[in-house]
Amino acid sequence: MDSAPWSDRTAQSDGADRSDAAERSVTYVPATVTRSAKIVIAGGFGVGKTTLIGSVSEVRPLRMEEPITQASAGVDDLRGTPHKTTTTVAMDFGRIHMAGGRLALYLFGLPGQSRFQPLWEDLAEGALGCLVLADTRDLDASHDALGLLDGAGIPYAVAINTFPDAPDYPEAELRQALALDPATPLTCCDARDRTSALHALITLTEYLSEYRSAALLESRR
């Protein structure tokens, strides 16, 4: 296979404005990539899924958001996010490379409201694993996503997004509240911070590697 450039720009006509050319910039998968995986990012409404994907994506993230209107009154709980003005209505998408550029992770962010559950099921199909974001101000908001993943047999890790005004609980209490299996990774992150968000994704990928290895060994018995 011919090597594709990591990033390239469409040809410019004579005298074309450089800023306009930048808008037509095309980013390719680097030639170093030998493996790829689909990862979904799930969690309750306003938990930070869009923010996390935007923090780590190495390409311009795709966001499908709409303004929050009066139609959502009594449906979407804005108590924890009073300044939120938009909401994801389809999905977020980003891409990041790990393992020295050999692994490409395609990140699909699910909308947080439970009324989008049929869309969750479609987007989660074929996923290698999931990172579930949780907010200690409303841990119950994570249960729908966790139930869907358990039912679909998709392995996942949980990351507590550390909002400034959110209460802090011991890990044992968080695991109990979220009904997590002892083997399920539980970590904390700040979805706004690239390094912190990357740490959460690395925790998930390490767990998925161990999970797949254990499943392979079990199948050979």
PDB file of N, CA and C in Angstrom, residues 161 185 213:
ATOM      1  N   ASN A 161     -15.378  12.478  35.821  1.00  0.00           N
ATOM      2  CA  ASN A 161     -14.968  13.802  35.353  1.00  0.00           C
ATOM      3  C   ASN A 161     -15.040  14.757  36.543  1.00  0.00           C
ATOM      4  N   PRO A 185     -11.974  -0.959  35.452  1.00  0.00           N
ATOM      5  CA  PRO A 185     -11.142   0.174  35.853  1.00  0.00           C
ATOM      6  C   PRO A 185     -11.983   1.390  36.215  1.00  0.00           C
ATOM      7  N   SER A 213      -6.931 -10.608  25.926  1.00  0.00           N
ATOM      8  CA  SER A 213      -5.979 -11.696  26.163  1.00  0.00           C
ATOM      9  C   SER A 213      -6.612 -12.783  27.028  1.00  0.00           C
TER      10      SER A 213
END
